[in-house]
């Protein structure tokens, strides 16, 4: 049975990827950061077969130890400070974890190779936020990167470090440039989940309005469960490479509101939505739309869940969750 090590196991993608790899017969190890991490229980309940190892992306010896204990054949680096808005408030920490953390884990892989003569394959979670102020529509693997936030800048560092280690040391290191991907497991700070949860609560009479930021930004939103499959496929290729993973469709935040309120039978959402500068960003990414042609041709990957289905899945899941929580 192959062994896989996942950093970021407590996040949305970590959980979906762990489920996928377990279903394929992998031994799955997850790196857990910090003392008494509050998300440990969630991982233990959702994917009990995953073995948890203590470690931190800013601590190379702990990474090396995790590689030793797991005897990993594949390493998926999903760990990061991942919320764009927050990255302005803690820019240095974001660059340490989201950026330099990638260098740390690649260095740990090199050390491991020196000791054992062979390094695991490596997947780096790169991001469409690297395109930022987009220089081309749609965005492909060749599009010039122009990040617009400390998070985006840190991801660019991680992306090029991965490419550089592949080219310098012949590592099987791939970078997946994933566009926004969502699910009922998405954190409530991200716009899709914020909307799906609020719409469910409005429908149930638990909340009166949603306070939003910029409604004109456009994103290419897919389903996280589809996207983790692309990560796995990248590591099954004979050669490591970089791939854009996206749906090729873009929707505005207004369209997201249309779709979410439609699920609960509300046609005019204007009375329920207020805008507030606190949710506006110092610099915005206006239009993300990815070109997944290379992933389709080389990996045989296509997204299965369409935008409308995704929004419906999220709103219905939040309706169930809120009903259970509040007994309504
Ligand atoms: P991101 O693409 O990783 O930044 O994902 P988010 O889900 O956090 O944000 C997507 C887009 O939604 C951005 O352009 C935000 O400016 C916009 N947006 C508008 N209102 C909100 C809000 O209330 N919360 C969040 N998170 N984003 C919002």
mmCIF file of C-alpha atoms and ligand atoms in Angstrom:
data_model
loop_
_atom_site.group_PDB
_atom_site.id
_atom_site.type_symbol
_atom_site.label_atom_id
_atom_site.label_comp_id
_atom_site.label_asym_id
_atom_site.label_seq_id
_atom_site.Cartn_x
_atom_site.Cartn_y
_atom_site.Cartn_z
ATOM 1 C CA UNK A 1 0.000 0.000 0.000
ATOM 2 C CA UNK A 2 1.408 3.439 -0.895
ATOM 3 C CA UNK A 3 1.885 6.014 1.863
ATOM 4 C CA UNK A 4 0.777 9.624 1.551
ATOM 5 C CA UNK A 5 1.496 12.591 3.804
ATOM 6 C CA UNK A 6 -0.873 15.576 3.702
ATOM 7 C CA UNK A 7 -0.126 18.967 5.226
ATOM 8 C CA UNK A 8 -3.255 21.042 5.779
ATOM 9 C CA UNK A 9 -5.206 17.906 6.741
ATOM 10 C CA UNK A 10 -7.652 19.959 8.832
ATOM 11 C CA UNK A 11 -8.770 22.065 5.869
ATOM 12 C CA UNK A 12 -11.446 21.481 3.240
ATOM 13 C CA UNK A 13 -9.054 20.019 0.668
ATOM 14 C CA UNK A 14 -7.150 17.923 3.220
ATOM 15 C CA UNK A 15 -10.342 16.119 4.214
ATOM 16 C CA UNK A 16 -11.489 15.483 0.626
ATOM 17 C CA UNK A 17 -8.031 14.348 -0.445
ATOM 18 C CA UNK A 18 -7.719 12.025 2.568
ATOM 19 C CA UNK A 19 -11.067 10.424 1.678
ATOM 20 C CA UNK A 20 -9.974 9.980 -1.943
ATOM 21 C CA UNK A 21 -6.592 8.446 -1.057
ATOM 22 C CA UNK A 22 -8.115 6.132 1.587
ATOM 23 C CA UNK A 23 -10.632 4.916 -1.013
ATOM 24 C CA UNK A 24 -7.678 4.090 -3.281
ATOM 25 C CA UNK A 25 -6.019 1.997 -0.561
ATOM 26 C CA UNK A 26 -3.372 4.475 0.629
ATOM 27 C CA UNK A 27 -2.051 4.727 4.162
ATOM 28 C CA UNK A 28 -2.739 8.377 4.878
ATOM 29 C CA UNK A 29 -0.815 10.529 7.346
ATOM 30 C CA UNK A 30 -1.786 14.085 8.212
ATOM 31 C CA UNK A 31 0.396 16.784 9.695
ATOM 32 C CA UNK A 32 -1.259 18.573 12.620
ATOM 33 C CA UNK A 33 0.090 21.923 13.771
ATOM 34 C CA UNK A 34 0.103 23.405 17.219
ATOM 35 C CA UNK A 35 -0.728 22.354 20.709
ATOM 36 C CA UNK A 36 -4.269 21.105 21.251
ATOM 37 C CA UNK A 37 -5.332 22.015 17.680
ATOM 38 C CA UNK A 38 -9.125 22.573 17.827
ATOM 39 C CA UNK A 39 -9.625 20.925 14.440
ATOM 40 C CA UNK A 40 -8.077 17.592 15.450
ATOM 41 C CA UNK A 41 -11.457 16.232 16.476
ATOM 42 C CA UNK A 42 -12.987 17.113 13.100
ATOM 43 C CA UNK A 43 -10.282 15.106 11.305
ATOM 44 C CA UNK A 44 -10.637 12.172 13.701
ATOM 45 C CA UNK A 45 -14.389 12.083 13.155
ATOM 46 C CA UNK A 46 -14.384 12.632 9.385
ATOM 47 C CA UNK A 47 -11.459 10.413 8.378
ATOM 48 C CA UNK A 48 -10.671 8.186 11.372
ATOM 49 C CA UNK A 49 -8.232 6.047 9.363
ATOM 50 C CA UNK A 50 -5.835 8.988 8.929
ATOM 51 C CA UNK A 51 -2.820 8.854 11.224
ATOM 52 C CA UNK A 52 -2.000 12.247 12.673
ATOM 53 C CA UNK A 53 1.586 13.467 13.123
ATOM 54 C CA UNK A 54 2.614 16.612 14.974
ATOM 55 C CA UNK A 55 4.529 19.130 12.877
ATOM 56 C CA UNK A 56 4.674 22.613 11.479
ATOM 57 C CA UNK A 57 5.596 24.009 8.070
ATOM 58 C CA UNK A 58 7.937 26.480 9.750
ATOM 59 C CA UNK A 59 9.904 23.708 11.504
ATOM 60 C CA UNK A 60 12.065 21.639 9.120
ATOM 61 C CA UNK A 61 13.057 18.931 11.656
ATOM 62 C CA UNK A 62 9.371 18.228 12.343
ATOM 63 C CA UNK A 63 8.782 17.895 8.604
ATOM 64 C CA UNK A 64 11.693 15.505 8.220
ATOM 65 C CA UNK A 65 10.383 13.463 11.140
ATOM 66 C CA UNK A 66 6.933 13.275 9.512
ATOM 67 C CA UNK A 67 8.548 12.062 6.273
ATOM 68 C CA UNK A 68 10.476 9.414 8.216
ATOM 69 C CA UNK A 69 7.500 8.150 10.212
ATOM 70 C CA UNK A 70 5.125 8.075 7.244
ATOM 71 C CA UNK A 71 7.719 6.711 4.765
ATOM 72 C CA UNK A 72 5.701 8.799 2.329
ATOM 73 C CA UNK A 73 5.599 7.961 -1.372
ATOM 74 C CA UNK A 74 3.572 11.094 -2.058
ATOM 75 C CA UNK A 75 3.493 14.413 -0.199
ATOM 76 C CA UNK A 76 0.646 16.883 -0.696
ATOM 77 C CA UNK A 77 1.397 20.369 0.616
ATOM 78 C CA UNK A 78 -2.028 21.877 1.276
ATOM 79 C CA UNK A 79 -1.043 23.653 4.488
ATOM 80 C CA UNK A 80 -1.162 27.446 4.330
ATOM 81 C CA UNK A 81 -2.681 30.567 5.747
ATOM 82 C CA UNK A 82 -5.299 30.603 3.046
ATOM 83 C CA UNK A 83 -7.619 33.540 3.589
ATOM 84 C CA UNK A 84 -6.748 36.437 1.278
ATOM 85 C CA UNK A 85 -8.352 39.245 3.323
ATOM 86 C CA UNK A 86 -6.517 38.129 6.473
ATOM 87 C CA UNK A 87 -3.175 38.104 4.647
ATOM 88 C CA UNK A 88 -3.016 41.924 4.698
ATOM 89 C CA UNK A 89 -3.329 41.918 8.495
ATOM 90 C CA UNK A 90 -0.651 39.268 8.977
ATOM 91 C CA UNK A 91 1.503 39.618 5.885
ATOM 92 C CA UNK A 92 4.725 38.448 7.480
ATOM 93 C CA UNK A 93 3.157 35.338 8.988
ATOM 94 C CA UNK A 94 1.466 34.577 5.656
ATOM 95 C CA UNK A 95 4.782 34.816 3.808
ATOM 96 C CA UNK A 96 6.445 32.595 6.447
ATOM 97 C CA UNK A 97 3.841 29.832 6.259
ATOM 98 C CA UNK A 98 2.305 30.063 2.796
ATOM 99 C CA UNK A 99 5.580 31.020 1.075
ATOM 100 C CA UNK A 100 8.640 29.898 3.012
ATOM 101 C CA UNK A 101 6.800 26.819 4.306
ATOM 102 C CA UNK A 102 7.053 25.422 0.749
ATOM 103 C CA UNK A 103 10.813 25.936 0.730
ATOM 104 C CA UNK A 104 11.023 24.246 4.137
ATOM 105 C CA UNK A 105 9.193 21.147 3.000
ATOM 106 C CA UNK A 106 11.219 20.948 -0.228
ATOM 107 C CA UNK A 107 14.412 21.188 1.841
ATOM 108 C CA UNK A 108 13.110 18.428 4.125
ATOM 109 C CA UNK A 109 12.508 16.308 0.998
ATOM 110 C CA UNK A 110 16.100 16.899 -0.120
ATOM 111 C CA UNK A 111 17.433 15.863 3.276
ATOM 112 C CA UNK A 112 15.232 12.778 3.156
ATOM 113 C CA UNK A 113 16.600 11.931 -0.282
ATOM 114 C CA UNK A 114 20.180 12.288 0.946
ATOM 115 C CA UNK A 115 19.462 9.844 3.767
ATOM 116 C CA UNK A 116 17.272 7.330 1.898
ATOM 117 C CA UNK A 117 18.382 7.781 -1.719
ATOM 118 C CA UNK A 118 14.848 8.537 -2.910
ATOM 119 C CA UNK A 119 12.430 11.424 -2.376
ATOM 120 C CA UNK A 120 8.630 11.170 -2.373
ATOM 121 C CA UNK A 121 6.668 12.818 -5.166
ATOM 122 C CA UNK A 122 5.508 16.299 -4.221
ATOM 123 C CA UNK A 123 2.353 18.286 -4.870
ATOM 124 C CA UNK A 124 2.238 22.028 -4.223
ATOM 125 C CA UNK A 125 -1.136 23.737 -3.813
ATOM 126 C CA UNK A 126 -0.692 26.835 -5.944
ATOM 127 C CA UNK A 127 -3.544 29.246 -6.475
ATOM 128 C CA UNK A 128 -5.380 31.321 -9.068
ATOM 129 C CA UNK A 129 -4.801 34.279 -6.718
ATOM 130 C CA UNK A 130 -1.311 34.325 -8.308
ATOM 131 C CA UNK A 131 -2.944 35.749 -11.473
ATOM 132 C CA UNK A 132 -4.378 38.667 -9.460
ATOM 133 C CA UNK A 133 -4.559 41.620 -11.827
ATOM 134 C CA UNK A 134 -5.078 39.311 -14.744
ATOM 135 C CA UNK A 135 -2.853 39.801 -17.783
ATOM 136 C CA UNK A 136 -4.812 37.433 -20.012
ATOM 137 C CA UNK A 137 -8.352 35.976 -20.161
ATOM 138 C CA UNK A 138 -8.731 33.056 -19.577
ATOM 139 C CA UNK A 139 -5.654 32.291 -17.479
ATOM 140 C CA UNK A 140 -3.438 29.336 -18.372
ATOM 141 C CA UNK A 141 -0.129 27.882 -17.157
ATOM 142 C CA UNK A 142 1.656 30.438 -19.403
ATOM 143 C CA UNK A 143 -0.120 33.566 -18.134
ATOM 144 C CA UNK A 144 2.090 36.166 -16.439
ATOM 145 C CA UNK A 145 1.570 36.172 -12.665
ATOM 146 C CA UNK A 146 0.565 39.470 -11.026
ATOM 147 C CA UNK A 147 -0.494 38.774 -7.439
ATOM 148 C CA UNK A 148 -2.598 41.363 -5.600
ATOM 149 C CA UNK A 149 -2.301 40.347 -1.953
ATOM 150 C CA UNK A 150 0.368 39.131 0.493
ATOM 151 C CA UNK A 151 -1.276 35.714 0.121
ATOM 152 C CA UNK A 152 -0.902 35.818 -3.673
ATOM 153 C CA UNK A 153 2.727 36.932 -3.416
ATOM 154 C CA UNK A 154 3.508 34.091 -0.982
ATOM 155 C CA UNK A 155 1.849 31.574 -3.315
ATOM 156 C CA UNK A 156 3.979 32.837 -6.230
ATOM 157 C CA UNK A 157 7.100 32.198 -4.143
ATOM 158 C CA UNK A 158 5.901 28.653 -3.381
ATOM 159 C CA UNK A 159 5.032 28.039 -7.041
ATOM 160 C CA UNK A 160 8.397 29.119 -8.415
ATOM 161 C CA UNK A 161 10.288 27.375 -5.623
ATOM 162 C CA UNK A 162 8.538 24.132 -6.585
ATOM 163 C CA UNK A 163 9.473 24.625 -10.248
ATOM 164 C CA UNK A 164 13.014 25.567 -9.271
ATOM 165 C CA UNK A 165 13.517 22.439 -7.152
ATOM 166 C CA UNK A 166 12.138 20.304 -9.958
ATOM 167 C CA UNK A 167 14.567 21.882 -12.422
ATOM 168 C CA UNK A 168 17.541 22.063 -10.035
ATOM 169 C CA UNK A 169 17.325 18.654 -8.388
ATOM 170 C CA UNK A 170 15.141 16.625 -10.744
ATOM 171 C CA UNK A 171 12.435 16.245 -8.091
ATOM 172 C CA UNK A 172 9.012 14.924 -9.070
ATOM 173 C CA UNK A 173 7.431 18.176 -7.866
ATOM 174 C CA UNK A 174 4.182 19.389 -9.440
ATOM 175 C CA UNK A 175 2.241 22.565 -8.908
ATOM 176 C CA UNK A 176 -1.533 22.670 -9.270
ATOM 177 C CA UNK A 177 -2.822 26.167 -9.990
ATOM 178 C CA UNK A 178 -6.255 25.638 -8.523
ATOM 179 C CA UNK A 179 -9.004 28.169 -9.060
ATOM 180 C CA UNK A 180 -11.480 28.744 -6.219
ATOM 181 C CA UNK A 181 -12.985 25.458 -5.105
ATOM 182 C CA UNK A 182 -15.779 25.222 -2.609
ATOM 183 C CA UNK A 183 -17.976 22.723 -0.772
ATOM 184 C CA UNK A 184 -20.092 22.411 2.366
ATOM 185 C CA UNK A 185 -16.726 22.064 4.160
ATOM 186 C CA UNK A 186 -15.510 25.488 3.047
ATOM 187 C CA UNK A 187 -14.613 27.846 5.903
ATOM 188 C CA UNK A 188 -17.333 30.420 6.675
ATOM 189 C CA UNK A 189 -14.925 33.317 5.997
ATOM 190 C CA UNK A 190 -14.968 32.581 2.243
ATOM 191 C CA UNK A 191 -17.703 34.218 0.216
ATOM 192 C CA UNK A 192 -19.526 31.094 -1.061
ATOM 193 C CA UNK A 193 -19.958 29.584 2.397
ATOM 194 C CA UNK A 194 -20.719 32.940 3.955
ATOM 195 C CA UNK A 195 -23.565 33.314 1.449
ATOM 196 C CA UNK A 196 -24.850 29.720 1.648
ATOM 197 C CA UNK A 197 -24.960 29.832 5.435
ATOM 198 C CA UNK A 198 -26.583 33.261 5.607
ATOM 199 C CA UNK A 199 -29.201 32.337 2.988
ATOM 200 C CA UNK A 200 -30.076 29.183 4.950
ATOM 201 C CA UNK A 201 -30.351 31.195 8.172
ATOM 202 C CA UNK A 202 -32.490 33.903 6.500
ATOM 203 C CA UNK A 203 -34.828 31.221 5.148
ATOM 204 C CA UNK A 204 -35.159 29.732 8.655
ATOM 205 C CA UNK A 205 -35.748 33.130 10.277
ATOM 206 C CA UNK A 206 -32.450 33.035 12.194
ATOM 207 C CA UNK A 207 -30.851 36.069 10.502
ATOM 208 C CA UNK A 208 -32.169 39.196 8.786
ATOM 209 C CA UNK A 209 -29.463 40.267 6.346
ATOM 210 C CA UNK A 210 -26.004 39.538 4.923
ATOM 211 C CA UNK A 211 -23.308 42.188 5.051
ATOM 212 C CA UNK A 212 -21.079 41.865 1.980
ATOM 213 C CA UNK A 213 -18.084 43.453 0.280
ATOM 214 C CA UNK A 214 -17.523 43.874 -3.488
ATOM 215 C CA UNK A 215 -20.379 42.268 -5.448
ATOM 216 C CA UNK A 216 -18.807 42.726 -8.891
ATOM 217 C CA UNK A 217 -15.738 40.497 -8.479
ATOM 218 C CA UNK A 218 -15.829 37.358 -10.627
ATOM 219 C CA UNK A 219 -14.554 33.933 -9.761
ATOM 220 C CA UNK A 220 -14.232 30.554 -11.465
ATOM 221 C CA UNK A 221 -15.765 28.327 -8.758
ATOM 222 C CA UNK A 222 -15.572 24.527 -8.810
ATOM 223 C CA UNK A 223 -16.254 21.705 -6.361
ATOM 224 C CA UNK A 224 -13.369 20.814 -4.008
ATOM 225 C CA UNK A 225 -14.178 17.094 -4.249
ATOM 226 C CA UNK A 226 -13.454 17.221 -8.016
ATOM 227 C CA UNK A 227 -10.269 19.251 -7.557
ATOM 228 C CA UNK A 228 -8.485 16.886 -5.159
ATOM 229 C CA UNK A 229 -8.696 14.214 -7.843
ATOM 230 C CA UNK A 230 -6.593 16.450 -10.100
ATOM 231 C CA UNK A 231 -3.939 16.663 -7.362
ATOM 232 C CA UNK A 232 -3.688 12.889 -7.214
ATOM 233 C CA UNK A 233 -3.608 12.568 -11.018
ATOM 234 C CA UNK A 234 -0.638 14.981 -11.202
ATOM 235 C CA UNK A 235 1.430 12.680 -9.009
ATOM 236 C CA UNK A 236 0.585 9.624 -11.138
ATOM 237 C CA UNK A 237 2.229 11.143 -14.253
ATOM 238 C CA UNK A 238 5.685 9.984 -15.351
ATOM 239 C CA UNK A 239 6.867 13.626 -15.426
ATOM 240 C CA UNK A 240 6.070 16.360 -12.921
ATOM 241 C CA UNK A 241 4.491 19.513 -14.367
ATOM 242 C CA UNK A 242 2.223 22.491 -13.641
ATOM 243 C CA UNK A 243 -1.504 22.460 -14.317
ATOM 244 C CA UNK A 244 -4.370 24.937 -14.159
ATOM 245 C CA UNK A 245 -7.406 23.325 -12.530
ATOM 246 C CA UNK A 246 -10.597 25.273 -13.197
ATOM 247 C CA UNK A 247 -14.075 24.991 -14.684
ATOM 248 C CA UNK A 248 -13.550 27.572 -17.450
ATOM 249 C CA UNK A 249 -16.708 29.429 -16.325
ATOM 250 C CA UNK A 250 -16.843 32.624 -14.330
ATOM 251 C CA UNK A 251 -19.618 34.107 -12.151
ATOM 252 C CA UNK A 252 -19.937 37.348 -10.224
ATOM 253 C CA UNK A 253 -20.742 37.569 -6.512
ATOM 254 C CA UNK A 254 -24.149 38.902 -7.636
ATOM 255 C CA UNK A 255 -24.731 35.702 -9.612
ATOM 256 C CA UNK A 256 -23.709 33.708 -6.548
ATOM 257 C CA UNK A 257 -26.380 35.581 -4.552
ATOM 258 C CA UNK A 258 -28.952 34.938 -7.333
ATOM 259 C CA UNK A 259 -28.207 31.213 -7.326
ATOM 260 C CA UNK A 260 -28.162 30.830 -3.529
ATOM 261 C CA UNK A 261 -31.396 32.763 -2.862
ATOM 262 C CA UNK A 262 -33.119 30.876 -5.706
ATOM 263 C CA UNK A 263 -32.470 27.587 -3.852
ATOM 264 C CA UNK A 264 -34.665 28.820 -0.966
ATOM 265 C CA UNK A 265 -37.311 30.359 -3.254
ATOM 266 C CA UNK A 266 -36.375 34.058 -2.818
ATOM 267 C CA UNK A 267 -36.262 35.885 -6.181
ATOM 268 C CA UNK A 268 -35.359 39.412 -5.062
ATOM 269 C CA UNK A 269 -32.423 39.349 -2.657
ATOM 270 C CA UNK A 270 -31.788 43.125 -2.575
ATOM 271 C CA UNK A 271 -33.713 43.676 0.727
ATOM 272 C CA UNK A 272 -31.514 41.084 2.454
ATOM 273 C CA UNK A 273 -28.075 42.260 1.288
ATOM 274 C CA UNK A 274 -26.118 45.269 2.571
ATOM 275 C CA UNK A 275 -22.613 46.310 1.557
ATOM 276 C CA UNK A 276 -19.995 47.472 4.028
ATOM 277 C CA UNK A 277 -16.450 48.740 3.414
ATOM 278 C CA UNK A 278 -15.104 46.393 6.117
ATOM 279 C CA UNK A 279 -15.414 43.541 3.602
ATOM 280 C CA UNK A 280 -13.700 45.447 0.752
ATOM 281 C CA UNK A 281 -10.041 44.671 0.093
ATOM 282 C CA UNK A 282 -7.107 47.076 -0.352
ATOM 283 C CA UNK A 283 -6.569 45.559 -3.814
ATOM 284 C CA UNK A 284 -9.054 43.362 -5.620
ATOM 285 C CA UNK A 285 -8.830 40.451 -8.042
ATOM 286 C CA UNK A 286 -11.595 41.330 -10.484
ATOM 287 C CA UNK A 287 -11.853 38.491 -12.949
ATOM 288 C CA UNK A 288 -10.654 34.935 -12.573
ATOM 289 C CA UNK A 289 -11.424 32.402 -15.267
ATOM 290 C CA UNK A 290 -9.164 29.441 -15.860
ATOM 291 C CA UNK A 291 -8.315 27.474 -18.969
ATOM 292 C CA UNK A 292 -8.121 23.814 -17.874
ATOM 293 C CA UNK A 293 -7.242 22.487 -21.389
ATOM 294 C CA UNK A 294 -3.848 21.076 -20.386
ATOM 295 C CA UNK A 295 -5.323 19.191 -17.409
ATOM 296 C CA UNK A 296 -8.048 17.817 -19.659
ATOM 297 C CA UNK A 297 -5.593 16.644 -22.325
ATOM 298 C CA UNK A 298 -2.736 15.361 -20.171
ATOM 299 C CA UNK A 299 -4.491 14.226 -16.995
ATOM 300 C CA UNK A 300 -7.881 13.358 -18.500
ATOM 301 C CA UNK A 301 -9.395 15.564 -15.770
ATOM 302 C CA UNK A 302 -12.719 17.381 -16.091
ATOM 303 C CA UNK A 303 -14.866 18.962 -13.378
ATOM 304 C CA UNK A 304 -18.109 17.091 -12.686
ATOM 305 C CA UNK A 305 -20.122 19.485 -10.482
ATOM 306 C CA UNK A 306 -21.438 22.639 -12.208
ATOM 307 C CA UNK A 307 -21.831 26.053 -10.500
ATOM 308 C CA UNK A 308 -25.604 25.767 -9.919
ATOM 309 C CA UNK A 309 -25.287 22.281 -8.429
ATOM 310 C CA UNK A 310 -22.437 23.424 -6.189
ATOM 311 C CA UNK A 311 -24.438 26.345 -4.775
ATOM 312 C CA UNK A 312 -27.463 24.102 -4.286
ATOM 313 C CA UNK A 313 -25.339 21.482 -2.476
ATOM 314 C CA UNK A 314 -23.932 24.143 -0.145
ATOM 315 C CA UNK A 315 -27.230 25.861 0.665
ATOM 316 C CA UNK A 316 -28.985 22.526 1.299
ATOM 317 C CA UNK A 317 -26.173 21.366 3.544
ATOM 318 C CA UNK A 318 -26.348 24.618 5.531
ATOM 319 C CA UNK A 319 -30.136 24.338 5.810
ATOM 320 C CA UNK A 320 -29.698 20.882 7.381
ATOM 321 C CA UNK A 321 -26.900 22.036 9.652
ATOM 322 C CA UNK A 322 -28.797 25.104 10.880
ATOM 323 C CA UNK A 323 -31.988 23.089 11.446
ATOM 324 C CA UNK A 324 -30.037 20.598 13.580
ATOM 325 C CA UNK A 325 -28.222 23.333 15.489
ATOM 326 C CA UNK A 326 -31.321 25.357 16.285
ATOM 327 C CA UNK A 327 -33.983 22.654 16.340
ATOM 328 C CA UNK A 328 -36.146 24.444 13.753
HETATM 329 P P1 LIG B 1 -10.579 34.418 -2.643
HETATM 330 O O1 LIG B 1 -10.782 34.411 -4.116
HETATM 331 O O2 LIG B 1 -9.603 33.371 -2.180
HETATM 332 O O3 LIG B 1 -10.254 35.756 -2.088
HETATM 333 O O4 LIG B 1 -11.980 33.907 -2.024
HETATM 334 P P2 LIG B 1 -13.142 34.642 -1.186
HETATM 335 O O5 LIG B 1 -14.281 33.684 -1.173
HETATM 336 O O6 LIG B 1 -12.644 35.110 0.140
HETATM 337 O O7 LIG B 1 -13.490 35.955 -2.036
HETATM 338 C C1 LIG B 1 -13.956 35.886 -3.348
HETATM 339 C C2 LIG B 1 -14.396 37.270 -3.818
HETATM 340 O O8 LIG B 1 -15.581 37.649 -3.130
HETATM 341 C C3 LIG B 1 -13.398 38.393 -3.556
HETATM 342 O O9 LIG B 1 -13.259 39.157 -4.742
HETATM 343 C C4 LIG B 1 -14.044 39.235 -2.468
HETATM 344 O O10 LIG B 1 -13.712 40.629 -2.531
HETATM 345 C C5 LIG B 1 -15.513 39.033 -2.803
HETATM 346 N N1 LIG B 1 -16.406 39.302 -1.663
HETATM 347 C C6 LIG B 1 -17.454 40.153 -1.645
HETATM 348 N N2 LIG B 1 -18.033 40.181 -0.435
HETATM 349 C C7 LIG B 1 -17.329 39.321 0.341
HETATM 350 C C8 LIG B 1 -17.444 38.931 1.717
HETATM 351 O O11 LIG B 1 -18.325 39.376 2.440
HETATM 352 N N3 LIG B 1 -16.539 38.011 2.165
HETATM 353 C C9 LIG B 1 -15.564 37.463 1.354
HETATM 354 N N4 LIG B 1 -14.710 36.549 1.828
HETATM 355 N N5 LIG B 1 -15.435 37.846 0.065
HETATM 356 C C10 LIG B 1 -16.298 38.754 -0.431
#
